[in-house]
CSV table of C-alpha atoms in Angstrom, one decimal:
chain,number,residue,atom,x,y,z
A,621,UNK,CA,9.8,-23.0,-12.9
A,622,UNK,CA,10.5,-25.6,-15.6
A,623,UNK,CA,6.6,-25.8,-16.0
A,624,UNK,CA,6.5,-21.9,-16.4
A,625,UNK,CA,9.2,-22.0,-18.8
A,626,UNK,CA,7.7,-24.3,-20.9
A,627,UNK,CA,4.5,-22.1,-21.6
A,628,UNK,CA,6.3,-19.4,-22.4
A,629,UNK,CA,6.4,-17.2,-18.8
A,630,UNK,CA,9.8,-14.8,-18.1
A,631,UNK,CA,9.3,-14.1,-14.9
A,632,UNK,CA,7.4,-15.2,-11.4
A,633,UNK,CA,6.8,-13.4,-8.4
A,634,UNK,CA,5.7,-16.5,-5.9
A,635,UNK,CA,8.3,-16.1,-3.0
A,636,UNK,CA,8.8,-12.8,-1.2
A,637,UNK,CA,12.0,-10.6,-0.1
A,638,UNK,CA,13.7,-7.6,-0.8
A,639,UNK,CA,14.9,-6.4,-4.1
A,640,UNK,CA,18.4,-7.5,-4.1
A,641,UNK,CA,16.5,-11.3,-3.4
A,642,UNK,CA,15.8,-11.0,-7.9
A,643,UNK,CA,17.4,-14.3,-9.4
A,644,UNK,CA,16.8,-16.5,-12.0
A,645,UNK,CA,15.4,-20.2,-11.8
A,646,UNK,CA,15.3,-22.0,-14.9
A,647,UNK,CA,15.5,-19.2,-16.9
A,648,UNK,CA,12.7,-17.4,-15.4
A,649,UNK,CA,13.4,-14.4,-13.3
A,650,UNK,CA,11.9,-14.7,-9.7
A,651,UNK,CA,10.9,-11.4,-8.3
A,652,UNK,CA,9.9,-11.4,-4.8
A,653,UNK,CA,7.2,-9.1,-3.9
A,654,UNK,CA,8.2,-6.6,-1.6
A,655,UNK,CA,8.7,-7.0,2.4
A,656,UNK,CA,10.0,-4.3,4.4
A,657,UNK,CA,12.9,-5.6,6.6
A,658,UNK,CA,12.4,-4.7,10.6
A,659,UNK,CA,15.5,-6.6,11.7
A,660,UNK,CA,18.9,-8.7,10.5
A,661,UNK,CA,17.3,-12.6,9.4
A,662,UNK,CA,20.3,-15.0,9.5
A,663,UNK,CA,19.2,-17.2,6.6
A,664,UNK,CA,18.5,-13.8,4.8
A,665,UNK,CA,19.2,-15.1,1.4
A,666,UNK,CA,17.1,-18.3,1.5
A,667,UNK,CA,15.1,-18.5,-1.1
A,668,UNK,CA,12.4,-19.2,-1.9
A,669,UNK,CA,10.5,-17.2,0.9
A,670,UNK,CA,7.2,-18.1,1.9
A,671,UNK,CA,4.2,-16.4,4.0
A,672,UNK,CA,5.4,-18.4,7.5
A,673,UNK,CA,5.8,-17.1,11.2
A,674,UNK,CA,9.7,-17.4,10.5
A,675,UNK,CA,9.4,-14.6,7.5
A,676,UNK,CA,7.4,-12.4,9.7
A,677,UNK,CA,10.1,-12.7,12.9
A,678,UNK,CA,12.4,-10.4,10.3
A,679,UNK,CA,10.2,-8.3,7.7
A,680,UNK,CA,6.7,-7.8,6.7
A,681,UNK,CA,5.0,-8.6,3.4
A,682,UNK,CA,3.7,-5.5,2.3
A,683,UNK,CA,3.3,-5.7,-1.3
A,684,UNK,CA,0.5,-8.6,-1.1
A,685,UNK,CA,-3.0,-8.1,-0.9
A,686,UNK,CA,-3.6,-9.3,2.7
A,687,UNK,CA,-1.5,-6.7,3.9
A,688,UNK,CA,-2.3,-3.7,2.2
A,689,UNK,CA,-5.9,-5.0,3.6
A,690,UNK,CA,-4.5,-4.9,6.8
A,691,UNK,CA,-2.1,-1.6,6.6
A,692,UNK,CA,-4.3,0.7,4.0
A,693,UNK,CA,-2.9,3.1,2.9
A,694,UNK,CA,-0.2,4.0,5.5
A,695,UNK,CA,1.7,1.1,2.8
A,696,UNK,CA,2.6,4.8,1.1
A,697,UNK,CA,5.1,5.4,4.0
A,698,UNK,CA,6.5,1.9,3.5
A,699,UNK,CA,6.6,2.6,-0.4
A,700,UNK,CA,8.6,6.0,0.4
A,701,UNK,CA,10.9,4.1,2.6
A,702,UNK,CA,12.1,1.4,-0.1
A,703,UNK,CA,12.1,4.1,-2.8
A,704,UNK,CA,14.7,6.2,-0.4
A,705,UNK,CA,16.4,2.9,-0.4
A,706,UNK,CA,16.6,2.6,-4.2
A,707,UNK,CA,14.6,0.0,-4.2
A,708,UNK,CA,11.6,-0.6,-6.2
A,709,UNK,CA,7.9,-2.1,-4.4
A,710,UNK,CA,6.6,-5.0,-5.7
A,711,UNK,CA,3.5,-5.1,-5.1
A,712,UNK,CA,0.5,-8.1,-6.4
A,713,UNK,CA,-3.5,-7.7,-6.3
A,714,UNK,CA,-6.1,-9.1,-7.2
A,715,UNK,CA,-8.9,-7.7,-9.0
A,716,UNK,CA,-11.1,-9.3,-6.6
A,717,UNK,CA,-9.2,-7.5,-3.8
A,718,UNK,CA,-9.6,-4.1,-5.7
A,719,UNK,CA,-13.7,-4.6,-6.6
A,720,UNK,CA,-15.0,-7.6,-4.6
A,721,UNK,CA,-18.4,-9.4,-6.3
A,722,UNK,CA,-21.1,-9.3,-3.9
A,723,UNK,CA,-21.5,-12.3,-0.8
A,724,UNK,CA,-23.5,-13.3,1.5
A,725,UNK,CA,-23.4,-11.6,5.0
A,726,UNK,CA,-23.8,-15.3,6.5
A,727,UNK,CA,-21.3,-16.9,4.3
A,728,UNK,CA,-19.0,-14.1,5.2
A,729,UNK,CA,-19.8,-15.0,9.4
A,730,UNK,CA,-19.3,-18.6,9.1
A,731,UNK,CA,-16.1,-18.6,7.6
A,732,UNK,CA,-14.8,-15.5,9.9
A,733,UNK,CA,-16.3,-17.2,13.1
A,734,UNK,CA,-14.3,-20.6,11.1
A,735,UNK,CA,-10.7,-19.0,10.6
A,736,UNK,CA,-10.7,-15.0,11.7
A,737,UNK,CA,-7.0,-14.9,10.1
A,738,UNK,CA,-9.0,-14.5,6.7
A,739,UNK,CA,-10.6,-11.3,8.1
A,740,UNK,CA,-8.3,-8.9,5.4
A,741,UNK,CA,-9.0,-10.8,2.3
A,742,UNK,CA,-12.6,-9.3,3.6
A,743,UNK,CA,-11.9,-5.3,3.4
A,744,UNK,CA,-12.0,-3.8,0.0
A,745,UNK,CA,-9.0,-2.3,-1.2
A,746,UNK,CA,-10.2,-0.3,-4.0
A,747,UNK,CA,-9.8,3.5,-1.9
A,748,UNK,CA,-6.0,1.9,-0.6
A,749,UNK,CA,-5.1,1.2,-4.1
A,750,UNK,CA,-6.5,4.3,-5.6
A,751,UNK,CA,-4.3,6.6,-2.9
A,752,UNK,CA,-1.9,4.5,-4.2
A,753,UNK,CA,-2.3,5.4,-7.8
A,754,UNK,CA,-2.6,8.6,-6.8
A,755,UNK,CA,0.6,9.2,-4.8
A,756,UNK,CA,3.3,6.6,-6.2
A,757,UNK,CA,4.6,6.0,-9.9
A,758,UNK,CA,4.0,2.5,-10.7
A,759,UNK,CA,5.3,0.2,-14.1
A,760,UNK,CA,4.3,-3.2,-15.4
A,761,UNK,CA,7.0,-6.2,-14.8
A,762,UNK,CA,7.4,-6.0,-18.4
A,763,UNK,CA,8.3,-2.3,-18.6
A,764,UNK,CA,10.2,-2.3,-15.7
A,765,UNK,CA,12.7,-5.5,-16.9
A,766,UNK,CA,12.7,-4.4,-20.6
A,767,UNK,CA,14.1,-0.9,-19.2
A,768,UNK,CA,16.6,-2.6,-16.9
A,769,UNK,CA,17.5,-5.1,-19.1
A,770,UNK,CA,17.1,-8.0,-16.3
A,771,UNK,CA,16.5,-10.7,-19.2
């Protein structure tokens, strides 16, 4: 966070969590991209919060890229359900994710057949992120701190 600080970042989103999770480190506001909480996690305020089997015993990350691969566009629902919560999704994608450069069918084999876990970053999310355009009102970190004066 020091690092970031020093070339001239305001905010991070590394870790992931809820909403109420947002804090400052070193002056540079941590917002956790969005999970969706299935049950009470006794170290809920930990932070940070990494992608580990611990994390997914309580809630799910769906604001990364692997798991809108994986969920498609029922995310909507989960979007609907933080919104109903007043909470806002945080959501991070590559643009690889979105419109993937072509690969080899055998390269593509050998590493699924090597570690099948890595099966989502595989599916093209462009349609799920369109729908999502489509259905759901989305800002920039920027906008969205500027507006609620978080910095």
């Amino acid at each position: 966070f020091k690092i970031l600080r020093e070339y001239g970042f305001a905010y991070d989103s590394s870790s992931y969590g809820t909403f109420d999770n947002i804090r400052k480190v070193h002056d540079i506001l941590e917002i956790p991209v969005s999970t969706y909480k299935f049950s009470r996690d006794k170290n809920e305020r930990r932070f940070p919060k990494h992608l580990s089997w611990n994390l997914l015993k309580t809630e799910m990350p769906i604001g990364s890229g692997y798991f809108i691969a994986l969920f498609g566009k029922k995310i909507s629902s989960f979007i609907t359900k933080l919104n109903r919560k007043n909470q806002p999704y945080i959501m991070f994608i590559h643009p690889w994710q979105i419109e993937k450069p072509p690969t080899k069918p055998s390269y593509i084999i050998k590493n699924l057949l090597s570690n099948p876990a890595i099966f989502p970053y595989y599916i093209n999310r462009k349609k799920t992120f369109e729908h999502l355009l489509e259905r759901h009102k989305f800002v920039t970190f920027r906008d969205y701190i500027s507006k609620n004066k978080l910095l």
